Amino acid sequence: MYYCEWLDGVSDIREQWSLLPLEKTIEIAEQLGIKHPHVDGNPVVMTTDFRLTLKIKEDSQDVIRTIKPREKLSDRTLELFEIERVYFTELHILDILNFILIIILLNLFIKEYSRFILSYKTL
């Protein structure tokens, strides 16, 4: 969350954005040959960590930020990311490069710099 607050031009931050309709992510999972998330055998709605609205000149653009520390990048997590990536690619709102970079770099950022940066936010 703190990372998102410091991005240039962020005008809106929505956390745990639902990937709806549920049938769409089920369809994508089936196409990819990936088991859709479920609880007690019932499919559940997937979410993405952040959907941000960025103000770019006179316009705005939504971008997606999924944030996971490297140590939590299991094969299953990567499968779920692929469902998410296809979902947002079909909606034309995924910045794939940033999606990948966030996964790789954010853990370091959070651990090393968040306290330091937050101390300056109140100035």
Short mmCIF file of N, CA and C in Angstrom, two decimals, residues 2-14 51-63 65:
data_model
loop_
_atom_site.label_atom_id
_atom_site.label_comp_id
_atom_site.label_asym_id
_atom_site.label_seq_id
_atom_site.Cartn_x
_atom_site.Cartn_y
_atom_site.Cartn_z
N TYR A 2 1.91 1.26 0.84
CA TYR A 2 2.75 2.44 0.92
C TYR A 2 3.44 2.72 -0.41
N TYR A 3 3.86 1.66 -1.08
CA TYR A 3 4.47 1.81 -2.40
C TYR A 3 3.52 2.55 -3.33
N CYS A 4 2.26 2.14 -3.35
CA CYS A 4 1.28 2.72 -4.25
C CYS A 4 1.03 4.20 -3.95
N GLU A 5 1.05 4.57 -2.69
CA GLU A 5 0.83 5.97 -2.32
C GLU A 5 1.92 6.89 -2.85
N TRP A 6 3.09 6.36 -3.10
CA TRP A 6 4.22 7.18 -3.54
C TRP A 6 4.40 7.21 -5.05
N LEU A 7 3.60 6.47 -5.78
CA LEU A 7 3.71 6.51 -7.24
C LEU A 7 3.21 7.85 -7.76
N ASP A 8 3.88 8.39 -8.75
CA ASP A 8 3.47 9.66 -9.35
C ASP A 8 2.10 9.52 -10.01
N GLY A 9 1.24 10.48 -9.77
CA GLY A 9 -0.03 10.57 -10.46
C GLY A 9 -1.13 9.66 -9.97
N VAL A 10 -0.95 8.96 -8.85
CA VAL A 10 -2.00 8.08 -8.36
C VAL A 10 -3.16 8.92 -7.81
N SER A 11 -4.34 8.72 -8.40
CA SER A 11 -5.51 9.47 -7.93
C SER A 11 -6.49 8.58 -7.18
N ASP A 12 -6.36 7.25 -7.32
CA ASP A 12 -7.26 6.34 -6.61
C ASP A 12 -6.56 5.00 -6.41
N ILE A 13 -6.74 4.43 -5.22
CA ILE A 13 -6.17 3.12 -4.89
C ILE A 13 -7.31 2.23 -4.42
N ARG A 14 -7.49 1.10 -5.10
CA ARG A 14 -8.49 0.12 -4.67
C ARG A 14 -7.78 -1.18 -4.35
N ARG A 51 -5.73 -2.06 -7.70
CA ARG A 51 -6.11 -1.45 -8.97
C ARG A 51 -5.97 0.05 -8.74
N LEU A 52 -5.05 0.66 -9.47
CA LEU A 52 -4.73 2.07 -9.29
C LEU A 52 -5.23 2.88 -10.47
N THR A 53 -5.70 4.07 -10.20
CA THR A 53 -6.00 5.02 -11.27
C THR A 53 -4.89 6.05 -11.26
N LEU A 54 -4.22 6.18 -12.41
CA LEU A 54 -3.14 7.13 -12.57
C LEU A 54 -3.62 8.28 -13.44
N LYS A 55 -3.34 9.50 -13.01
CA LYS A 55 -3.65 10.67 -13.82
C LYS A 55 -2.47 10.93 -14.74
N ILE A 56 -2.74 10.88 -16.03
CA ILE A 56 -1.71 11.08 -17.05
C ILE A 56 -2.16 12.23 -17.93
N LYS A 57 -1.50 13.37 -17.74
CA LYS A 57 -1.87 14.62 -18.42
C LYS A 57 -3.34 14.90 -18.14
N GLU A 58 -4.16 14.97 -19.17
CA GLU A 58 -5.58 15.29 -18.99
C GLU A 58 -6.44 14.04 -18.87
N ASP A 59 -5.82 12.88 -18.90
CA ASP A 59 -6.54 11.61 -18.92
C ASP A 59 -6.22 10.80 -17.67
N SER A 60 -6.86 9.66 -17.53
CA SER A 60 -6.52 8.73 -16.45
C SER A 60 -6.45 7.33 -17.02
N GLN A 61 -5.70 6.47 -16.33
CA GLN A 61 -5.52 5.10 -16.78
C GLN A 61 -5.48 4.21 -15.55
N ASP A 62 -6.15 3.07 -15.63
CA ASP A 62 -6.09 2.09 -14.56
C ASP A 62 -4.94 1.13 -14.82
N VAL A 63 -4.20 0.83 -13.76
CA VAL A 63 -3.13 -0.16 -13.82
C VAL A 63 -3.29 -1.11 -12.64
N ARG A 65 -1.46 -3.69 -9.84
CA ARG A 65 -0.23 -4.00 -9.13
C ARG A 65 -0.50 -5.19 -8.21
#
